[in-house]
Tab-separated table of C-alpha atoms in Angstrom:
chain	number	residue	atom	x	y	z
A	29	PRO	CA	0.279	-0.027	-0.149
A	30	THR	CA	2.834	2.312	0.709
A	31	SER	CA	4.278	2.230	-2.799
A	32	LYS	CA	0.860	2.759	-4.153
A	33	VAL	CA	0.527	5.619	-2.218
A	34	ASN	CA	3.919	7.190	-3.251
A	35	GLU	CA	3.185	6.478	-6.944
A	36	GLU	CA	-0.020	8.540	-6.602
A	37	LEU	CA	2.039	11.324	-5.143
A	38	ALA	CA	4.768	11.253	-7.229
A	39	GLY	CA	1.948	11.851	-10.384
A	40	SER	CA	0.530	14.553	-8.815
A	41	SER	CA	1.076	18.154	-8.588
A	42	ASN	CA	2.454	19.877	-5.563
A	43	SER	CA	-1.000	21.916	-4.951
A	44	GLN	CA	-2.490	18.212	-5.104
A	45	VAL	CA	-0.401	16.698	-2.472
A	46	THR	CA	-0.775	19.986	-0.307
A	47	HIS	CA	-4.325	19.672	-0.493
A	48	LYS	CA	-4.504	16.066	0.288
A	49	GLN	CA	-2.180	16.549	3.118
A	50	ALA	CA	-4.341	19.346	4.581
A	51	SER	CA	-7.459	17.607	4.159
A	52	GLU	CA	-5.836	14.465	6.032
A	53	GLN	CA	-4.462	16.811	8.510
A	54	LYS	CA	-7.622	18.435	9.075
A	55	GLU	CA	-9.276	14.932	9.849
A	56	VAL	CA	-6.763	13.978	12.427
A	57	PHE	CA	-6.379	17.716	13.964
A	58	PRO	CA	-9.497	19.571	13.665
A	59	TYR	CA	-9.751	23.161	14.354
A	60	PRO	CA	-11.396	23.486	18.073
A	61	GLU	CA	-14.856	25.282	17.714
A	62	ILE	CA	-15.446	27.888	20.475
A	63	SER	CA	-18.679	28.322	22.008
A	64	ASN	CA	-20.089	31.956	22.439
A	65	GLU	CA	-19.985	31.337	26.226
A	66	GLU	CA	-16.312	30.100	26.390
A	67	LEU	CA	-15.465	33.072	23.947
A	68	GLN	CA	-17.071	35.755	26.532
A	69	GLU	CA	-15.108	33.723	29.507
A	70	ILE	CA	-11.715	34.075	27.578
A	71	ASN	CA	-12.498	37.921	26.786
A	72	ASP	CA	-13.272	38.309	30.654
A	73	PHE	CA	-10.472	36.746	31.768
A	74	VAL	CA	-7.927	38.182	29.320
A	75	ALA	CA	-8.306	41.668	30.233
A	76	PRO	CA	-7.083	41.749	33.916
A	77	VAL	CA	-3.957	39.468	32.594
A	78	GLU	CA	-3.417	42.061	29.885
A	79	LYS	CA	-3.751	44.899	32.093
A	80	PHE	CA	-1.351	43.366	34.931
A	81	PHE	CA	1.209	42.749	32.143
A	82	GLN	CA	0.863	46.184	31.038
A	83	GLU	CA	1.080	47.831	34.368
A	84	GLU	CA	2.837	45.687	36.793
A	85	VAL	CA	5.224	43.531	34.748
A	86	ASP	CA	8.893	45.293	34.465
A	87	SER	CA	10.808	42.968	31.949
A	88	LYS	CA	13.634	44.936	31.693
A	89	LYS	CA	14.135	44.753	35.617
A	90	ILE	CA	13.412	41.146	35.549
A	91	ASP	CA	16.252	40.721	32.993
A	92	GLU	CA	18.521	42.778	34.492
A	93	ASP	CA	18.023	41.322	38.089
A	94	ALA	CA	17.753	37.706	36.708
A	95	LYS	CA	14.803	37.227	39.284
A	96	ILE	CA	10.948	37.809	39.200
A	97	PRO	CA	10.019	40.110	41.932
A	98	GLN	CA	7.909	38.544	44.632
A	99	GLU	CA	5.247	41.242	44.123
A	100	THR	CA	5.002	40.224	40.447
A	101	LEU	CA	4.645	36.617	41.639
A	102	ASN	CA	1.971	37.373	44.184
A	103	GLY	CA	0.233	39.048	41.196
A	104	LEU	CA	0.304	36.207	38.931
A	105	LYS	CA	-0.719	33.864	41.821
A	106	SER	CA	-3.643	36.482	42.678
A	107	LEU	CA	-4.716	36.048	39.067
A	108	GLY	CA	-4.564	32.343	39.425
A	109	LEU	CA	-1.939	31.917	36.685
A	110	PHE	CA	0.007	29.090	38.332
A	111	GLY	CA	-3.033	27.041	38.102
A	112	MET	CA	-4.556	27.497	34.719
A	113	GLN	CA	-4.848	23.881	33.859
A	114	ILE	CA	-5.357	22.718	37.160
A	115	PRO	CA	-8.872	21.480	37.434
A	116	GLU	CA	-11.250	23.618	39.554
A	117	GLU	CA	-12.130	20.816	41.957
A	118	TYR	CA	-8.392	20.957	43.104
A	119	GLY	CA	-7.928	24.908	43.250
A	120	GLY	CA	-7.164	25.689	39.705
A	121	LEU	CA	-8.646	27.736	36.918
A	122	GLY	CA	-9.447	24.433	34.983
A	123	LEU	CA	-8.884	26.119	31.716
A	124	SER	CA	-9.561	24.766	28.322
A	125	ASN	CA	-6.461	24.413	26.046
A	126	THR	CA	-7.839	27.075	23.879
A	127	MET	CA	-8.028	29.546	26.949
A	128	TYR	CA	-4.593	28.472	27.907
A	129	ALA	CA	-3.063	29.104	24.597
A	130	ARG	CA	-4.781	32.684	24.664
A	131	LEU	CA	-3.332	33.459	27.685
A	132	GLY	CA	-0.066	32.142	26.747
A	133	GLU	CA	-0.165	34.662	23.935
A	134	ILE	CA	0.063	37.245	26.792
A	135	THR	CA	2.374	35.792	29.275
A	136	SER	CA	4.877	35.113	27.026
A	137	GLN	CA	5.428	38.904	26.460
A	138	ASP	CA	8.088	38.146	29.037
A	139	GLY	CA	10.186	35.094	28.615
A	140	ALA	CA	11.053	34.278	32.612
A	141	ILE	CA	7.292	34.639	33.580
A	142	ALA	CA	6.451	32.567	30.578
A	143	VAL	CA	8.679	29.822	31.312
A	144	THR	CA	8.026	30.009	34.951
A	145	LEU	CA	4.381	29.707	34.447
A	146	ALA	CA	4.605	26.891	31.994
A	147	ALA	CA	6.591	24.735	34.465
A	148	HIS	CA	3.765	25.074	36.943
A	149	GLN	CA	1.537	23.688	34.235
A	150	ALA	CA	3.665	20.817	32.959
A	151	ILE	CA	6.304	19.327	35.304
A	152	GLY	CA	4.519	16.459	36.580
A	153	LEU	CA	1.177	17.972	36.989
A	154	LYS	CA	-0.849	15.701	34.635
A	155	HIS	CA	0.679	12.721	36.592
A	156	CYS	CA	-0.244	14.132	39.750
A	157	ILE	CA	-4.108	14.757	38.564
A	158	MET	CA	-4.412	11.471	37.001
A	159	TYR	CA	-2.570	9.183	39.425
A	160	ALA	CA	-1.706	10.718	42.856
A	161	ILE	CA	-3.407	10.147	45.965
A	162	TYR	CA	-6.080	12.593	46.910
A	163	ALA	CA	-3.928	14.568	49.381
A	164	ILE	CA	-1.194	15.291	47.142
A	165	GLN	CA	-3.749	16.279	44.358
């Protein structure tokens, strides 16, 4: 079967291959649909985060000092950004991947903050949520 596919692709123009690949990819990775409710929730949550980054985050100072100030970390914490993907039942925000990605557009304005927040969403988080005893969760 692989050689037959290769023969078909070899006889096709680049645009046909691209179209076929795009069609197959869409079936495997469909673009997520966002409900009006989720869109409103995203917009409501984005505004205070954008405001915080515009008014409170001093990226130049963070880079010069090689440290995120405690006041900034406290602000990130008060916004719930250390628990973006932690389910609400465990005290997190329980954001969807779409909402997490949208906030990532904002938090990535500062590399140190982006890495710090990403670490709290990734390192061991899924394992703890799925397999840890309740006391750890």
